[in-house]
Coordinates of C-alpha atoms and ligand atoms in Angstrom, one line a residue:
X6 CA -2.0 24.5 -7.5
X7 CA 1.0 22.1 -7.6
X8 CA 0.0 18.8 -8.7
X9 CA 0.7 16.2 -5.1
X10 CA 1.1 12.3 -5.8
X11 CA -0.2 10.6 -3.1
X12 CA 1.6 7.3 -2.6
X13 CA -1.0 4.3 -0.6
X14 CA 0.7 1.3 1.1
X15 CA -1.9 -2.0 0.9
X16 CA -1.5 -4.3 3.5
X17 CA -2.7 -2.4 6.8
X18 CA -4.0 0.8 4.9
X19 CA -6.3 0.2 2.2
X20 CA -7.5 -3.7 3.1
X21 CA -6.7 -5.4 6.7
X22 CA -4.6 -8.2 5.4
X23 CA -2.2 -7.6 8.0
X24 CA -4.1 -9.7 10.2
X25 CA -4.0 -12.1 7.3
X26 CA 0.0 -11.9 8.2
X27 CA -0.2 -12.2 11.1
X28 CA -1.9 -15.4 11.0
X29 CA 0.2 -17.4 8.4
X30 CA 4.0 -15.9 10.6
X31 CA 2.6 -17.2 13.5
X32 CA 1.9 -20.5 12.0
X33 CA 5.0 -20.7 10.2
X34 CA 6.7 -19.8 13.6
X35 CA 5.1 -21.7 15.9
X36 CA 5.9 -24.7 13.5
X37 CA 9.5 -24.5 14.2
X38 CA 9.4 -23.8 17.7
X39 CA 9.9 -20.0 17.8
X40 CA 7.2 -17.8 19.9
X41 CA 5.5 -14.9 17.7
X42 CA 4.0 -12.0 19.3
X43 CA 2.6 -8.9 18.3
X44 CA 5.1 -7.0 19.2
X45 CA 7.9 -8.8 16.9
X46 CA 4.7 -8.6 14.1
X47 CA 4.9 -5.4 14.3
X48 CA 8.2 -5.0 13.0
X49 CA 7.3 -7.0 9.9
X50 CA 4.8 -4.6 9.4
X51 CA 5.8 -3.4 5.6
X52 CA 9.2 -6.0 5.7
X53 CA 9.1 -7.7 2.5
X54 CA 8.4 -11.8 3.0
X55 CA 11.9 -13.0 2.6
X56 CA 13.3 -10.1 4.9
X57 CA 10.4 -11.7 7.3
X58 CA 11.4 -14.8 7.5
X59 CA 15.2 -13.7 8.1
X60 CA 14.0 -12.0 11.2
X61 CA 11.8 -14.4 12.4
X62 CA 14.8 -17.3 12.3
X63 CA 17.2 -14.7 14.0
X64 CA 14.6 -14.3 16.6
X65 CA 14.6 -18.1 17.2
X66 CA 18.1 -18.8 16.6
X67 CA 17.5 -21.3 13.8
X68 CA 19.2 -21.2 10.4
X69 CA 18.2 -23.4 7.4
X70 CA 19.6 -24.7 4.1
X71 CA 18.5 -22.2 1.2
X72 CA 16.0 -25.5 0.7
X73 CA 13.9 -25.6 3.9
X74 CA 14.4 -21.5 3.9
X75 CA 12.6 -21.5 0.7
X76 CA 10.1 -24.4 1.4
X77 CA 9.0 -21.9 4.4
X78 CA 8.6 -18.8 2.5
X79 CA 6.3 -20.6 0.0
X80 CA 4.4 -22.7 2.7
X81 CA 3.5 -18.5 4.1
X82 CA 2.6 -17.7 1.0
X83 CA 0.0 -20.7 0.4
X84 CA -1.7 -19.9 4.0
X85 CA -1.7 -16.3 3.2
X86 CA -3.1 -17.1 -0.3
X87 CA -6.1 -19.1 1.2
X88 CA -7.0 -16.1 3.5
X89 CA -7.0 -13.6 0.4
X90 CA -9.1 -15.9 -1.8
X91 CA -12.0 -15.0 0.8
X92 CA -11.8 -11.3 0.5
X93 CA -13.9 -8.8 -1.4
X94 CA -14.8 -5.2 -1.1
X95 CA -16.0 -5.7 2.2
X96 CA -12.8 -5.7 3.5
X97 CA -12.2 -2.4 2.1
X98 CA -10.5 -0.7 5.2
X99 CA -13.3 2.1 6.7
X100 CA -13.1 5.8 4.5
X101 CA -10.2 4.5 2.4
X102 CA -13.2 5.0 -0.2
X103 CA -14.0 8.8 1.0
X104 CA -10.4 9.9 0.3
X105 CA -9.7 7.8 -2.7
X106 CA -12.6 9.9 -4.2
X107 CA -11.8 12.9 -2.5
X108 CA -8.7 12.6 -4.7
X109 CA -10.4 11.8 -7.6
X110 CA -12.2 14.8 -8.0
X111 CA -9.4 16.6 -7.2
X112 CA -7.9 14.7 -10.2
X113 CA -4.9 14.0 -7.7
X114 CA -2.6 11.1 -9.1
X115 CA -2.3 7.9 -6.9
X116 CA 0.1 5.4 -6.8
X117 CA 0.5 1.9 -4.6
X118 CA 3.6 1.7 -2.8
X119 CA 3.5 -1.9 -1.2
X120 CA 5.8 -4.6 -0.6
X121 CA 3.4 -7.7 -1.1
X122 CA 4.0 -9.7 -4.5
X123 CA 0.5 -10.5 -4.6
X124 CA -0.5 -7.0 -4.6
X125 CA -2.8 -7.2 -7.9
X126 CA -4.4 -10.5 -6.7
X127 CA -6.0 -8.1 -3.5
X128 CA -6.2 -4.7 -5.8
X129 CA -8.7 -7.3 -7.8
X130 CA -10.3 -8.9 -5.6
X131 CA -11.4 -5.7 -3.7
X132 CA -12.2 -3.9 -7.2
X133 CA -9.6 -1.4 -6.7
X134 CA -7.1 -2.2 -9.8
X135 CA -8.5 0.6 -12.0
X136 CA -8.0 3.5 -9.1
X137 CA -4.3 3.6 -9.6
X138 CA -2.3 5.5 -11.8
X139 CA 0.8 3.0 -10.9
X140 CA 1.2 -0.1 -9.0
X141 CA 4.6 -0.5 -7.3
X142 CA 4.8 -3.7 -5.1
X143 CA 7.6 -6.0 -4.2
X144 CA 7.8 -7.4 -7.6
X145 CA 9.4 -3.9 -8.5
X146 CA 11.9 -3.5 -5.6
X147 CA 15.1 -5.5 -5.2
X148 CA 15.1 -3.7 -1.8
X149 CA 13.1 -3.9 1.3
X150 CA 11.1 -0.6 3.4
X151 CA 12.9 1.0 5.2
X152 CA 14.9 1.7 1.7
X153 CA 12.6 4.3 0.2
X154 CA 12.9 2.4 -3.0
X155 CA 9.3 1.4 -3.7
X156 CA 8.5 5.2 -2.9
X157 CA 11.0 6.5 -5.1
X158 CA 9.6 4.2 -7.8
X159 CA 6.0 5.0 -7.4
X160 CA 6.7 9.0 -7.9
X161 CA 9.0 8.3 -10.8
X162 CA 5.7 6.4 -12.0
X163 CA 3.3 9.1 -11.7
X164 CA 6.0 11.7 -12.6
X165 CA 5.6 13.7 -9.3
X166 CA 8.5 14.4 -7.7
X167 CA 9.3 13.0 -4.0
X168 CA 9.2 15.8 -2.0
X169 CA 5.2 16.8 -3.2
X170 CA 4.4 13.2 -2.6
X171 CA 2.0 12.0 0.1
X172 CA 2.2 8.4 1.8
X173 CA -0.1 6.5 3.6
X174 CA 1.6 4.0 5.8
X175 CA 1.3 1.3 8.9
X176 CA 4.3 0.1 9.4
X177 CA 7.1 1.8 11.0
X178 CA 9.7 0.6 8.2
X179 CA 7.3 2.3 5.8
X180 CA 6.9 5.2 7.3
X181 CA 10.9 5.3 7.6
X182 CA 10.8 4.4 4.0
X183 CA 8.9 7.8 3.4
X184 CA 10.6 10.2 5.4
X185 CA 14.1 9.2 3.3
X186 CA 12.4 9.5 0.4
X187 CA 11.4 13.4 1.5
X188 CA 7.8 12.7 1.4
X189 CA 4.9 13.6 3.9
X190 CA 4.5 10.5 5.9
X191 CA 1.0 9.9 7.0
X192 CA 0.7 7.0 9.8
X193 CA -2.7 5.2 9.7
X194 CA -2.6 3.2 13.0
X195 CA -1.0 3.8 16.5
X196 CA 1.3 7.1 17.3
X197 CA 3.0 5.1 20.1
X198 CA 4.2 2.9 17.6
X199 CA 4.7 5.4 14.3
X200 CA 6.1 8.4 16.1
X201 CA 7.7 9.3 13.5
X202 CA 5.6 9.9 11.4
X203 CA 4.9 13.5 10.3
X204 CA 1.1 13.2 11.5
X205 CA -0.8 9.7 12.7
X206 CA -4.7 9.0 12.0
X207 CA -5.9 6.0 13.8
X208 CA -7.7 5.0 10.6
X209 CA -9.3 6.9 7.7
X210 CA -12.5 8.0 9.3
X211 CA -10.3 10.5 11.4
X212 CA -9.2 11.9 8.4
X213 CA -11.0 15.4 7.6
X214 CA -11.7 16.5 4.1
X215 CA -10.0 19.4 5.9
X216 CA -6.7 18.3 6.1
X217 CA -6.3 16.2 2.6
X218 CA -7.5 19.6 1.2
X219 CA -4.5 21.0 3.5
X220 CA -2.2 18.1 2.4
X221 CA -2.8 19.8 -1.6
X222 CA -1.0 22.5 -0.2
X223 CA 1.3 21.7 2.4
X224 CA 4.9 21.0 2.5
X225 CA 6.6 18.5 4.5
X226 CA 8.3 21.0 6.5
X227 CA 4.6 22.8 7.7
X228 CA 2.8 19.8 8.4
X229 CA 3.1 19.7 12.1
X230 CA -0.8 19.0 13.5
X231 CA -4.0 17.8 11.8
Ligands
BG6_23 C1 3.8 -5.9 3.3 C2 3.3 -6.5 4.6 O1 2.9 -5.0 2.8 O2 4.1 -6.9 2.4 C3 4.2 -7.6 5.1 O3 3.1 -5.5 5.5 C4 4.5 -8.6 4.0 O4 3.7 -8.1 6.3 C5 5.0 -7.9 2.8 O5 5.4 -9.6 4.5 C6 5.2 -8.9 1.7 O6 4.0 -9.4 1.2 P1 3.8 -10.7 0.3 O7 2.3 -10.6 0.0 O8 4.6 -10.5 -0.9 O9 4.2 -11.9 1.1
MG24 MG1 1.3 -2.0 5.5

């Protein structure tokens, strides 16, 4: 059997900090007069923070010095930070535990593929740190998902090449960020919204042992149904 790297994003797929998000954009927004809804959150699903923050401005028309533009980004962070110094294993998305060791049995390397600088603050403060073969997060990247970048970086990492790697994505841009990189995109959330990803799971308890088992053997090009 070919060895598969199987590539996780964070925020959204392995802990619900994207509500965390959420929260701290809509602040920030709000602050300086600009609306946020869920919709325009949802594209800033998997967009790295300064990328965020661009959009959010264009949205409102606004522009800054490089001195309030960065005051902003850090105030985010700081929110964001007091949210994550809350969390433990509790927030450990539902099942992300069932195919972690699914994978580990079937000595199956994995990887993080995330965008978040504070990537290794969450790993450890869920007790995930030690699951990984390699962490790839946005302090690795120079650019953003869509670019498959982080992807690319995470299989180099485990030495598996792209196209027999596996991710696990929320966001659209990741998902994107996958299917350049000529890897099996697996959307955990919504298909309205990640149509195109190869195949959507609303969350990890709809995953079978069935299909990962399918995914040890499957290429991109066969995977059309669960
Ligand atoms: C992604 C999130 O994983 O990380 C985005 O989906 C977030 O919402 C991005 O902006 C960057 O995260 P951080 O923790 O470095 O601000
Ligand atoms: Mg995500």
């Amino acid at each position: 059997m070919i060895k598969k790297g199987f590539i996780f994003d964070l925020d959204g797929v392995i802990v619900d900090t994207a509500k965390y998000h959420f929260l701290a954009w809509k602040k920030l927004a709000n602050s300086i007069g600009i609306d946020f809804t869920e919709h325009q959150n949802e594209q800033l699903k998997g967009v790295s923070r300064i990328e965020s923050l661009k959009k959010i401005l264009k949205w409102g028309d606004i522009t800054l010095s490089e001195e309030d533009f960065n005051r902003l980004m850090a105030d985010k962070n700081t929110n964001y930070l007091s949210y994550i110094a809350k969390m433990d294993e509790s927030e450990i998305l539902p099942d992300v535990i069932k195919v972690m060791q699914f994978l580990i049995d079937k000595k199956q390397p994995m990887a993080l593929g995330s965008a978040s600088k504070n990537s290794i603050e969450i790993l450890n403060k869920v007790n995930l740190f030690n699951q990984f073969d390699a962490i790839v997060d946005g302090n690795a990247v120079t650019k953003a998902k869509p670019d498959p970048e982080v992807f690319l970086k995470a299989a180099e990492a485990i030495q598996i090449k792209p196209e027999n790697c596996i991710v696990f994505e929320d966001s659209v841009a990741g998902i994107q960020a996958a299917n350049k990189a000529n890897m099996i995109s697996i959307g955990i959330g919504e298909s309205s919204v990640l149509n195109e990803a190869d195949v959507v799971f609303r969350d990890f308890t709809e995953m079978s042992l069935d299909f990962l088992e399918k995914l040890l053997t499957t290429r991109k090009s066969q995977l059309k149904e669960k």
